[in-house]
PDB file of C-alpha atoms in Angstrom:
ATOM      1  CA  UNK A  13       0.000   0.000   0.000  1.00 44.00           C
ATOM      2  CA  UNK A  14       1.338   3.448  -0.916  1.00 40.00           C
ATOM      3  CA  UNK A  15       2.210   5.871   1.836  1.00 39.00           C
ATOM      4  CA  UNK A  16      -0.500   8.266   0.566  1.00 42.00           C
ATOM      5  CA  UNK A  17      -3.128   5.552   1.014  1.00 44.00           C
ATOM      6  CA  UNK A  18      -1.910   4.844   4.531  1.00 38.00           C
ATOM      7  CA  UNK A  19      -2.200   8.522   5.319  1.00 36.00           C
ATOM      8  CA  UNK A  20      -5.804   8.731   4.192  1.00 40.00           C
ATOM      9  CA  UNK A  21      -6.866   5.573   5.979  1.00 41.00           C
ATOM     10  CA  UNK A  22      -4.910   5.624   9.227  1.00 39.00           C
ATOM     11  CA  UNK A  23      -3.210   8.855  10.193  1.00 37.00           C
ATOM     12  CA  UNK A  24      -4.272  12.477  10.727  1.00 41.00           C
ATOM     13  CA  UNK A  25      -1.999  15.445  11.143  1.00 40.00           C
ATOM     14  CA  UNK A  26      -3.173  15.694  14.744  1.00 36.00           C
ATOM     15  CA  UNK A  27      -2.163  12.133  15.530  1.00 37.00           C
ATOM     16  CA  UNK A  28       1.233  12.860  14.032  1.00 37.00           C
ATOM     17  CA  UNK A  29       1.603  15.991  16.140  1.00 37.00           C
ATOM     18  CA  UNK A  30       1.571  13.800  19.239  1.00 35.00           C
ATOM     19  CA  UNK A  31       4.816  12.204  18.009  1.00 34.00           C
ATOM     20  CA  UNK A  32       6.297  15.586  17.205  1.00 36.00           C
ATOM     21  CA  UNK A  33       5.399  16.760  20.707  1.00 35.00           C
ATOM     22  CA  UNK A  34       7.142  13.645  22.087  1.00 31.00           C
ATOM     23  CA  UNK A  35      10.330  14.753  20.355  1.00 33.00           C
ATOM     24  CA  UNK A  36       9.865  18.252  21.737  1.00 36.00           C
ATOM     25  CA  UNK A  37       9.834  16.831  25.237  1.00 35.00           C
ATOM     26  CA  UNK A  38      13.029  14.924  24.445  1.00 36.00           C
ATOM     27  CA  UNK A  39      14.891  18.138  23.737  1.00 38.00           C
ATOM     28  CA  UNK A  40      13.820  19.699  20.442  1.00 36.00           C
ATOM     29  CA  UNK A  41      12.365  23.196  20.384  1.00 36.00           C
ATOM     30  CA  UNK A  42      10.814  23.186  16.904  1.00 35.00           C
ATOM     31  CA  UNK A  43       7.513  25.091  16.740  1.00 34.00           C
ATOM     32  CA  UNK A  44       4.182  23.434  15.985  1.00 37.00           C
ATOM     33  CA  UNK A  45       3.121  26.214  13.636  1.00 34.00           C
ATOM     34  CA  UNK A  46       2.202  25.135  10.121  1.00 36.00           C
ATOM     35  CA  UNK A  47       2.842  27.877   7.599  1.00 33.00           C
ATOM     36  CA  UNK A  48       5.150  28.689   4.742  1.00 32.00           C
ATOM     37  CA  UNK A  49       7.579  30.544   6.994  1.00 35.00           C
ATOM     38  CA  UNK A  50       8.129  27.536   9.256  1.00 37.00           C
ATOM     39  CA  UNK A  51       7.796  24.778   6.680  1.00 38.00           C
ATOM     40  CA  UNK A  52      11.512  24.020   6.459  1.00 36.00           C
ATOM     41  CA  UNK A  53      11.821  23.858  10.235  1.00 36.00           C
ATOM     42  CA  UNK A  54       9.041  21.291  10.395  1.00 39.00           C
ATOM     43  CA  UNK A  55      10.609  19.159   7.665  1.00 36.00           C
ATOM     44  CA  UNK A  56      13.990  19.279   9.438  1.00 31.00           C
ATOM     45  CA  UNK A  57      12.330  18.269  12.682  1.00 37.00           C
ATOM     46  CA  UNK A  58      10.623  15.344  10.996  1.00 37.00           C
ATOM     47  CA  UNK A  59      13.953  14.226   9.545  1.00 35.00           C
ATOM     48  CA  UNK A  60      15.206  13.999  13.114  1.00 36.00           C
ATOM     49  CA  UNK A  61      12.207  11.859  13.984  1.00 34.00           C
ATOM     50  CA  UNK A  62      12.981   9.495  11.112  1.00 33.00           C
ATOM     51  CA  UNK A  63      16.462   8.943  12.442  1.00 32.00           C
ATOM     52  CA  UNK A  64      14.903   7.845  15.716  1.00 33.00           C
ATOM     53  CA  UNK A  65      13.052   5.028  14.016  1.00 35.00           C
ATOM     54  CA  UNK A  66       9.758   6.829  13.279  1.00 35.00           C
ATOM     55  CA  UNK A  67      10.134   7.250   9.540  1.00 35.00           C
ATOM     56  CA  UNK A  68       6.498   6.627   8.623  1.00 33.00           C
ATOM     57  CA  UNK A  69       5.341   9.471  10.841  1.00 36.00           C
ATOM     58  CA  UNK A  70       7.984  11.741   9.406  1.00 33.00           C
ATOM     59  CA  UNK A  71       6.704  11.082   5.867  1.00 34.00           C
ATOM     60  CA  UNK A  72       3.075  11.481   6.895  1.00 34.00           C
ATOM     61  CA  UNK A  73       3.787  14.739   8.666  1.00 39.00           C
ATOM     62  CA  UNK A  74       5.565  16.150   5.621  1.00 36.00           C
ATOM     63  CA  UNK A  75       2.692  15.037   3.383  1.00 37.00           C
ATOM     64  CA  UNK A  76       0.157  16.792   5.581  1.00 43.00           C
ATOM     65  CA  UNK A  77       2.435  19.798   5.958  1.00 42.00           C
ATOM     66  CA  UNK A  78       2.451  20.206   2.181  1.00 42.00           C
ATOM     67  CA  UNK A  79      -1.344  20.116   2.104  1.00 44.00           C
ATOM     68  CA  UNK A  80      -1.403  23.085   4.469  1.00 42.00           C
ATOM     69  CA  UNK A  81       1.382  24.937   2.687  1.00 38.00           C
ATOM     70  CA  UNK A  82      -0.382  24.738  -0.690  1.00 39.00           C
ATOM     71  CA  UNK A  83      -3.220  26.778   0.725  1.00 41.00           C
ATOM     72  CA  UNK A  84      -1.010  28.902   2.986  1.00 40.00           C
ATOM     73  CA  UNK A  85      -3.252  27.994   5.916  1.00 46.00           C
ATOM     74  CA  UNK A  86      -1.661  28.723   9.265  1.00 46.00           C
ATOM     75  CA  UNK A  87      -2.774  26.491  12.122  1.00 49.00           C
ATOM     76  CA  UNK A  88      -1.541  26.843  15.678  1.00 45.00           C
ATOM     77  CA  UNK A  89      -1.931  23.282  16.957  1.00 44.00           C
ATOM     78  CA  UNK A  90      -1.795  23.334  20.724  1.00 42.00           C
ATOM     79  CA  UNK A  91      -3.236  19.830  21.202  1.00 42.00           C
ATOM     80  CA  UNK A  92      -4.197  16.760  19.205  1.00 46.00           C
ATOM     81  CA  UNK A  93      -7.890  17.071  18.382  1.00 72.00           C
ATOM     82  CA  UNK A  94      -9.769  14.407  16.465  1.00 88.00           C
ATOM     83  CA  UNK A  95     -13.049  16.377  16.541  1.00 94.00           C
ATOM     84  CA  UNK A  96     -11.403  19.241  14.656  1.00 93.00           C
ATOM     85  CA  UNK A  97      -9.913  16.795  12.184  1.00 92.00           C
ATOM     86  CA  UNK A  98     -13.294  15.123  11.574  1.00 95.00           C
ATOM     87  CA  UNK A  99     -15.019  18.506  11.286  1.00 96.00           C
ATOM     88  CA  UNK A 100     -12.582  19.650   8.617  1.00 93.00           C
ATOM     89  CA  UNK A 101     -12.859  16.404   6.689  1.00 93.00           C
ATOM     90  CA  UNK A 102     -16.656  16.712   6.557  1.00 95.00           C
ATOM     91  CA  UNK A 103     -16.934  20.512   6.244  1.00 95.00           C
ATOM     92  CA  UNK A 104     -13.935  21.006   3.983  1.00 92.00           C
ATOM     93  CA  UNK A 105     -15.083  24.399   2.682  1.00 93.00           C
ATOM     94  CA  UNK A 106     -15.116  26.128   6.069  1.00 94.00           C
ATOM     95  CA  UNK A 107     -11.388  26.829   6.381  1.00 93.00           C
ATOM     96  CA  UNK A 108     -10.130  28.821   3.411  1.00 92.00           C
ATOM     97  CA  UNK A 109      -6.663  29.663   2.092  1.00 89.00           C
ATOM     98  CA  UNK A 110      -4.851  32.238   4.247  1.00 92.00           C
ATOM     99  CA  UNK A 111      -7.125  31.621   7.251  1.00 94.00           C
ATOM    100  CA  UNK A 112      -5.381  31.691  10.625  1.00 94.00           C
ATOM    101  CA  UNK A 113      -6.743  29.030  12.975  1.00 93.00           C
ATOM    102  CA  UNK A 114      -6.006  28.545  16.670  1.00 93.00           C
ATOM    103  CA  UNK A 115      -7.182  25.451  18.546  1.00 92.00           C
ATOM    104  CA  UNK A 116      -6.922  25.137  22.317  1.00 89.00           C
ATOM    105  CA  UNK A 117      -7.185  22.279  24.752  1.00 87.00           C
ATOM    106  CA  UNK A 118     -10.413  20.267  24.833  1.00 92.00           C
ATOM    107  CA  UNK A 119     -12.531  20.254  28.009  1.00 94.00           C
ATOM    108  CA  UNK A 120     -15.353  18.086  29.234  1.00 95.00           C
ATOM    109  CA  UNK A 121     -18.718  19.750  28.919  1.00 97.00           C
ATOM    110  CA  UNK A 122     -19.543  19.090  32.565  1.00 97.00           C
ATOM    111  CA  UNK A 123     -16.507  21.124  33.549  1.00 97.00           C
ATOM    112  CA  UNK A 124     -16.844  23.778  30.857  1.00 97.00           C
ATOM    113  CA  UNK A 125     -20.528  24.764  31.092  1.00 97.00           C
ATOM    114  CA  UNK A 126     -21.919  26.452  34.207  1.00 97.00           C
ATOM    115  CA  UNK A 127     -25.660  26.782  33.666  1.00 98.00           C
ATOM    116  CA  UNK A 128     -28.115  28.640  35.868  1.00 97.00           C
ATOM    117  CA  UNK A 129     -31.068  26.815  37.403  1.00 98.00           C
ATOM    118  CA  UNK A 130     -33.419  28.681  35.063  1.00 98.00           C
ATOM    119  CA  UNK A 131     -31.458  27.524  32.005  1.00 98.00           C
ATOM    120  CA  UNK A 132     -31.489  23.848  32.989  1.00 98.00           C
ATOM    121  CA  UNK A 133     -35.176  24.091  33.911  1.00 98.00           C
ATOM    122  CA  UNK A 134     -36.203  25.613  30.575  1.00 98.00           C
ATOM    123  CA  UNK A 135     -33.725  23.659  28.436  1.00 98.00           C
ATOM    124  CA  UNK A 136     -33.196  20.328  30.262  1.00 98.00           C
ATOM    125  CA  UNK A 137     -32.351  18.207  27.192  1.00 98.00           C
ATOM    126  CA  UNK A 138     -30.029  20.786  25.678  1.00 98.00           C
ATOM    127  CA  UNK A 139     -28.324  21.205  29.056  1.00 98.00           C
ATOM    128  CA  UNK A 140     -27.661  17.479  29.290  1.00 98.00           C
ATOM    129  CA  UNK A 141     -26.441  17.311  25.687  1.00 98.00           C
ATOM    130  CA  UNK A 142     -23.984  20.163  26.206  1.00 98.00           C
ATOM    131  CA  UNK A 143     -22.737  18.637  29.457  1.00 98.00           C
ATOM    132  CA  UNK A 144     -21.877  15.461  27.518  1.00 97.00           C
ATOM    133  CA  UNK A 145     -19.895  17.343  24.854  1.00 97.00           C
ATOM    134  CA  UNK A 146     -16.187  17.603  24.273  1.00 96.00           C
ATOM    135  CA  UNK A 147     -15.582  21.364  24.067  1.00 97.00           C
ATOM    136  CA  UNK A 148     -12.707  22.914  22.138  1.00 96.00           C
ATOM    137  CA  UNK A 149     -12.209  26.660  21.791  1.00 96.00           C
ATOM    138  CA  UNK A 150     -11.365  27.604  18.206  1.00 96.00           C
ATOM    139  CA  UNK A 151     -10.481  30.931  16.634  1.00 96.00           C
ATOM    140  CA  UNK A 152     -10.626  31.517  12.884  1.00 96.00           C
ATOM    141  CA  UNK A 153      -9.035  34.852  11.945  1.00 96.00           C
ATOM    142  CA  UNK A 154      -9.623  35.962  15.556  1.00 93.00           C
ATOM    143  CA  UNK A 155     -13.331  35.081  15.389  1.00 96.00           C
ATOM    144  CA  UNK A 156     -14.153  32.790  18.317  1.00 97.00           C
ATOM    145  CA  UNK A 157     -16.074  29.531  18.142  1.00 98.00           C
ATOM    146  CA  UNK A 158     -16.646  26.493  20.292  1.00 97.00           C
ATOM    147  CA  UNK A 159     -16.356  23.049  18.726  1.00 97.00           C
ATOM    148  CA  UNK A 160     -18.775  20.661  20.466  1.00 98.00           C
ATOM    149  CA  UNK A 161     -18.108  16.995  19.765  1.00 97.00           C
ATOM    150  CA  UNK A 162     -19.842  13.765  20.700  1.00 97.00           C
ATOM    151  CA  UNK A 163     -19.481  10.095  19.716  1.00 95.00           C
ATOM    152  CA  UNK A 164     -22.311   7.947  18.400  1.00 94.00           C
ATOM    153  CA  UNK A 165     -23.057   4.277  19.092  1.00 90.00           C
ATOM    154  CA  UNK A 166     -20.572   3.213  16.419  1.00 90.00           C
ATOM    155  CA  UNK A 167     -17.805   5.397  17.794  1.00 90.00           C
ATOM    156  CA  UNK A 168     -18.030   8.033  15.062  1.00 93.00           C
ATOM    157  CA  UNK A 169     -17.697  11.644  16.073  1.00 95.00           C
ATOM    158  CA  UNK A 170     -20.320  14.245  15.242  1.00 97.00           C
ATOM    159  CA  UNK A 171     -21.051  17.712  16.481  1.00 97.00           C
ATOM    160  CA  UNK A 172     -21.571  21.415  16.090  1.00 98.00           C
ATOM    161  CA  UNK A 173     -19.418  24.460  15.555  1.00 98.00           C
ATOM    162  CA  UNK A 174     -21.111  27.107  17.683  1.00 98.00           C
ATOM    163  CA  UNK A 175     -20.604  30.725  18.596  1.00 98.00           C
ATOM    164  CA  UNK A 176     -19.650  31.606  22.169  1.00 97.00           C
ATOM    165  CA  UNK A 177     -22.307  33.065  24.488  1.00 97.00           C
ATOM    166  CA  UNK A 178     -23.517  36.539  23.579  1.00 96.00           C
ATOM    167  CA  UNK A 179     -22.319  39.430  25.725  1.00 90.00           C
ATOM    168  CA  UNK A 180     -24.468  42.303  24.438  1.00 92.00           C
ATOM    169  CA  UNK A 181     -27.911  41.300  23.141  1.00 95.00           C
ATOM    170  CA  UNK A 182     -29.098  44.389  21.282  1.00 94.00           C
ATOM    171  CA  UNK A 183     -31.971  42.892  19.277  1.00 97.00           C
ATOM    172  CA  UNK A 184     -35.673  42.493  20.217  1.00 97.00           C
ATOM    173  CA  UNK A 185     -35.438  38.771  20.909  1.00 98.00           C
ATOM    174  CA  UNK A 186     -37.848  36.857  23.095  1.00 98.00           C
ATOM    175  CA  UNK A 187     -36.796  36.134  26.683  1.00 97.00           C
ATOM    176  CA  UNK A 188     -36.225  32.440  26.017  1.00 98.00           C
ATOM    177  CA  UNK A 189     -33.818  33.232  23.198  1.00 98.00           C
ATOM    178  CA  UNK A 190     -31.970  35.778  25.305  1.00 98.00           C
ATOM    179  CA  UNK A 191     -31.572  33.218  28.085  1.00 98.00           C
ATOM    180  CA  UNK A 192     -30.274  30.662  25.590  1.00 98.00           C
ATOM    181  CA  UNK A 193     -27.675  33.050  24.186  1.00 98.00           C
ATOM    182  CA  UNK A 194     -26.378  33.815  27.665  1.00 97.00           C
ATOM    183  CA  UNK A 195     -24.898  30.297  27.802  1.00 98.00           C
ATOM    184  CA  UNK A 196     -24.945  29.022  24.206  1.00 98.00           C
ATOM    185  CA  UNK A 197     -24.204  31.197  21.179  1.00 98.00           C
ATOM    186  CA  UNK A 198     -26.025  29.256  18.462  1.00 98.00           C
ATOM    187  CA  UNK A 199     -25.005  26.840  15.707  1.00 98.00           C
ATOM    188  CA  UNK A 200     -23.037  27.766  12.585  1.00 98.00           C
ATOM    189  CA  UNK A 201     -21.900  24.390  11.186  1.00 97.00           C
ATOM    190  CA  UNK A 202     -22.328  20.687  11.900  1.00 98.00           C
ATOM    191  CA  UNK A 203     -20.444  17.553  10.921  1.00 97.00           C
ATOM    192  CA  UNK A 204     -21.642  13.975  10.439  1.00 96.00           C
ATOM    193  CA  UNK A 205     -25.271  14.983  10.899  1.00 96.00           C
ATOM    194  CA  UNK A 206     -28.222  12.670  10.259  1.00 95.00           C
ATOM    195  CA  UNK A 207     -30.970  12.983   7.671  1.00 93.00           C
ATOM    196  CA  UNK A 208     -33.615  13.378  10.383  1.00 93.00           C
ATOM    197  CA  UNK A 209     -31.994  16.394  12.014  1.00 97.00           C
ATOM    198  CA  UNK A 210     -33.898  19.665  11.808  1.00 97.00           C
ATOM    199  CA  UNK A 211     -30.492  21.313  11.423  1.00 98.00           C
ATOM    200  CA  UNK A 212     -29.920  19.620   8.057  1.00 96.00           C
ATOM    201  CA  UNK A 213     -29.085  22.141   5.310  1.00 95.00           C
ATOM    202  CA  UNK A 214     -29.206  25.102   7.687  1.00 97.00           C
ATOM    203  CA  UNK A 215     -26.657  27.872   7.293  1.00 97.00           C
ATOM    204  CA  UNK A 216     -27.102  28.805  10.957  1.00 98.00           C
ATOM    205  CA  UNK A 217     -29.524  28.501  13.834  1.00 98.00           C
ATOM    206  CA  UNK A 218     -30.095  30.569  16.964  1.00 98.00           C
ATOM    207  CA  UNK A 219     -27.081  32.885  16.602  1.00 98.00           C
ATOM    208  CA  UNK A 220     -27.384  36.510  17.648  1.00 98.00           C
ATOM    209  CA  UNK A 221     -25.615  37.839  14.563  1.00 97.00           C
ATOM    210  CA  UNK A 222     -28.052  36.175  12.127  1.00 98.00           C
ATOM    211  CA  UNK A 223     -31.323  36.610  14.044  1.00 98.00           C
ATOM    212  CA  UNK A 224     -33.411  39.285  12.334  1.00 97.00           C
ATOM    213  CA  UNK A 225     -36.956  40.619  12.186  1.00 97.00           C
ATOM    214  CA  UNK A 226     -39.282  39.694   9.349  1.00 96.00           C
ATOM    215  CA  UNK A 227     -39.279  37.489   6.268  1.00 96.00           C
ATOM    216  CA  UNK A 228     -35.881  38.577   4.956  1.00 92.00           C
ATOM    217  CA  UNK A 229     -37.186  39.702   1.555  1.00 94.00           C
ATOM    218  CA  UNK A 230     -39.841  37.004   1.092  1.00 96.00           C
ATOM    219  CA  UNK A 231     -42.759  39.320   1.900  1.00 96.00           C
ATOM    220  CA  UNK A 232     -43.750  39.884  -1.725  1.00 95.00           C
ATOM    221  CA  UNK A 233     -43.549  36.179  -2.506  1.00 96.00           C
ATOM    222  CA  UNK A 234     -45.908  35.322   0.368  1.00 97.00           C
ATOM    223  CA  UNK A 235     -48.322  38.069  -0.674  1.00 95.00           C
ATOM    224  CA  UNK A 236     -48.290  37.058  -4.362  1.00 96.00           C
ATOM    225  CA  UNK A 237     -48.864  33.341  -3.733  1.00 96.00           C
ATOM    226  CA  UNK A 238     -51.592  34.123  -1.206  1.00 95.00           C
ATOM    227  CA  UNK A 239     -53.332  36.492  -3.643  1.00 94.00           C
ATOM    228  CA  UNK A 240     -53.233  33.827  -6.362  1.00 95.00           C
ATOM    229  CA  UNK A 241     -55.277  31.666  -3.983  1.00 94.00           C
ATOM    230  CA  UNK A 242     -57.671  34.510  -3.140  1.00 94.00           C
ATOM    231  CA  UNK A 243     -56.264  34.601   0.367  1.00 95.00           C
ATOM    232  CA  UNK A 244     -55.030  37.609   2.298  1.00 94.00           C
ATOM    233  CA  UNK A 245     -51.980  36.971   4.471  1.00 94.00           C
ATOM    234  CA  UNK A 246     -52.651  37.876   8.096  1.00 96.00           C
ATOM    235  CA  UNK A 247     -49.143  37.363   9.482  1.00 96.00           C
ATOM    236  CA  UNK A 248     -47.250  40.590  10.185  1.00 97.00           C
ATOM    237  CA  UNK A 249     -43.583  39.767   9.412  1.00 97.00           C
ATOM    238  CA  UNK A 250     -42.350  42.471  11.798  1.00 96.00           C
ATOM    239  CA  UNK A 251     -43.866  40.559  14.717  1.00 98.00           C
ATOM    240  CA  UNK A 252     -41.449  37.684  14.134  1.00 98.00           C
ATOM    241  CA  UNK A 253     -37.758  36.936  14.553  1.00 98.00           C
ATOM    242  CA  UNK A 254     -36.121  34.609  12.020  1.00 98.00           C
ATOM    243  CA  UNK A 255     -33.613  32.377  13.823  1.00 98.00           C
ATOM    244  CA  UNK A 256     -32.950  29.294  11.646  1.00 98.00           C
ATOM    245  CA  UNK A 257     -31.931  29.731   8.015  1.00 98.00           C
ATOM    246  CA  UNK A 258     -31.828  27.061   5.335  1.00 97.00           C
ATOM    247  CA  UNK A 259     -29.526  27.493   2.367  1.00 93.00           C
ATOM    248  CA  UNK A 260     -32.458  27.645  -0.082  1.00 95.00           C
ATOM    249  CA  UNK A 261     -34.180  30.523   1.742  1.00 96.00           C
ATOM    250  CA  UNK A 262     -36.509  28.537   4.006  1.00 97.00           C
ATOM    251  CA  UNK A 263     -36.490  29.871   7.558  1.00 98.00           C
ATOM    252  CA  UNK A 264     -38.018  29.286  10.969  1.00 98.00           C
ATOM    253  CA  UNK A 265     -39.309  32.245  12.996  1.00 98.00           C
ATOM    254  CA  UNK A 266     -40.801  32.887  16.409  1.00 98.00           C
ATOM    255  CA  UNK A 267     -43.219  35.579  17.608  1.00 98.00           C
ATOM    256  CA  UNK A 268     -41.476  38.235  19.674  1.00 97.00           C
ATOM    257  CA  UNK A 269     -44.116  38.226  22.406  1.00 96.00           C
ATOM    258  CA  UNK A 270     -44.895  34.539  22.966  1.00 96.00           C
ATOM    259  CA  UNK A 271     -42.162  32.697  20.977  1.00 98.00           C
ATOM    260  CA  UNK A 272     -44.786  30.755  18.975  1.00 98.00           C
ATOM    261  CA  UNK A 273     -43.293  29.276  15.799  1.00 98.00           C
ATOM    262  CA  UNK A 274     -43.935  29.483  12.101  1.00 98.00           C
ATOM    263  CA  UNK A 275     -41.834  28.256   9.183  1.00 98.00           C
ATOM    264  CA  UNK A 276     -41.528  29.976   5.838  1.00 98.00           C
ATOM    265  CA  UNK A 277     -40.898  27.143   3.378  1.00 97.00           C
ATOM    266  CA  UNK A 278     -41.160  27.979  -0.304  1.00 96.00           C
ATOM    267  CA  UNK A 279     -39.325  24.801  -1.355  1.00 94.00           C
ATOM    268  CA  UNK A 280     -39.433  21.670   0.793  1.00 95.00           C
ATOM    269  CA  UNK A 281     -40.291  17.997   1.171  1.00 94.00           C
ATOM    270  CA  UNK A 282     -40.794  18.087   4.962  1.00 95.00           C
ATOM    271  CA  UNK A 283     -43.309  15.769   6.584  1.00 94.00           C
ATOM    272  CA  UNK A 284     -43.294  17.421  10.008  1.00 96.00           C
ATOM    273  CA  UNK A 285     -44.974  20.702   8.985  1.00 98.00           C
ATOM    274  CA  UNK A 286     -48.574  21.691   8.141  1.00 98.00           C
ATOM    275  CA  UNK A 287     -49.756  24.845   6.333  1.00 98.00           C
ATOM    276  CA  UNK A 288     -50.796  27.543   8.792  1.00 97.00           C
ATOM    277  CA  UNK A 289     -54.567  28.094   8.810  1.00 96.00           C
ATOM    278  CA  UNK A 290     -55.610  29.423   5.417  1.00 95.00           C
ATOM    279  CA  UNK A 291     -52.139  29.645   3.910  1.00 97.00           C
ATOM    280  CA  UNK A 292     -51.431  27.860   0.614  1.00 97.00           C
ATOM    281  CA  UNK A 293     -48.712  25.252   0.238  1.00 96.00           C
ATOM    282  CA  UNK A 294     -45.133  26.524  -0.005  1.00 97.00           C
ATOM    283  CA  UNK A 295     -45.774  29.621   2.072  1.00 97.00           C
ATOM    284  CA  UNK A 296     -46.260  29.679   5.863  1.00 98.00           C
ATOM    285  CA  UNK A 297     -46.406  26.556   8.027  1.00 98.00           C
ATOM    286  CA  UNK A 298     -46.665  25.468  11.619  1.00 98.00           C
ATOM    287  CA  UNK A 299     -44.343  22.738  12.903  1.00 98.00           C
ATOM    288  CA  UNK A 300     -46.252  19.702  14.126  1.00 98.00           C
ATOM    289  CA  UNK A 301     -46.083  19.201  17.909  1.00 98.00           C
ATOM    290  CA  UNK A 302     -43.618  22.066  18.230  1.00 98.00           C
ATOM    291  CA  UNK A 303     -45.439  25.179  19.430  1.00 98.00           C
ATOM    292  CA  UNK A 304     -42.596  27.499  20.396  1.00 98.00           C
ATOM    293  CA  UNK A 305     -38.880  28.232  20.414  1.00 98.00           C
ATOM    294  CA  UNK A 306     -38.112  26.182  23.517  1.00 98.00           C
ATOM    295  CA  UNK A 307     -39.841  23.130  22.036  1.00 98.00           C
ATOM    296  CA  UNK A 308     -37.804  23.566  18.827  1.00 98.00           C
ATOM    297  CA  UNK A 309     -34.483  23.788  20.678  1.00 98.00           C
ATOM    298  CA  UNK A 310     -35.321  20.803  22.868  1.00 98.00           C
ATOM    299  CA  UNK A 311     -36.378  18.700  19.860  1.00 98.00           C
ATOM    300  CA  UNK A 312     -33.096  19.455  18.094  1.00 98.00           C
ATOM    301  CA  UNK A 313     -31.219  18.429  21.253  1.00 98.00           C
ATOM    302  CA  UNK A 314     -33.250  15.184  21.483  1.00 97.00           C
ATOM    303  CA  UNK A 315     -32.354  14.327  17.899  1.00 97.00           C
ATOM    304  CA  UNK A 316     -28.683  14.528  18.857  1.00 97.00           C
ATOM    305  CA  UNK A 317     -28.728  13.003  22.320  1.00 96.00           C
ATOM    306  CA  UNK A 318     -30.281   9.731  21.115  1.00 96.00           C
ATOM    307  CA  UNK A 319     -27.139   9.190  19.039  1.00 96.00           C
ATOM    308  CA  UNK A 320     -24.794   9.234  22.028  1.00 93.00           C
ATOM    309  CA  UNK A 321     -22.940   6.354  23.580  1.00 70.00           C
ATOM    310  CA  UNK A 322     -24.139   5.903  27.149  1.00 58.00           C
TER     311      UNK A 322
END
């Protein structure tokens, strides 16, 4: 088997870093910074490893180094992290050439998250899911994220890339959303997700930066389709906050005053939604057995927690 095939099947750059770190502890001071400026240093360090009887890891490390150097991606690897590796393999478009990425040590969710009694009472399933996570702080071009990883019954990792908790909530969100953002900043990406997840195909969900009033430009579409059916739309878009955004323009919104849900779905094959009273197909829907924002968040958490080991 060729060395390239071994690399793809067996070894990640993060596994290799553990061996490099072992050599650091034995006396070397080479940096673990992957970029064009330090490329030669890393290759020289790996040559030293080869002379110590670890040639395969030297070749693998150089191979992976070259992958990074081609895109001029700089990654400060402070710890081996399989969740980050799996995330990047599945969501390969997220990190772009010239991005600067910093990854810090992974913590257990039970140690990392400190929820209030009101949070765990309102969001019990989400609280338990987050407590079971592996949490890694990540920065991409100085923008902070948290990588939340879990393992399923087959030992495969899956998880979310989320924003950190919001510090200044300056939008007219409902109280339940504000409470959520105090401890959990919302979801931007996922890896190894299932087909049944309500997060499937979403660009983001629950984040402060994306949450906005109204139909996000779909007002005329709703009015036109409704008029074609001799129906007058009675939903005031300005009463609602859009918080979950599908790539095709579908979105889920809650009412500012009571957090009741609607979904705007102009293009879908969902089986868990029903047209809102009077509205034609492919306009405004209610989500079956999911009356409000809290129910939506808890259902998403349930869909993930049933995948966990133990």
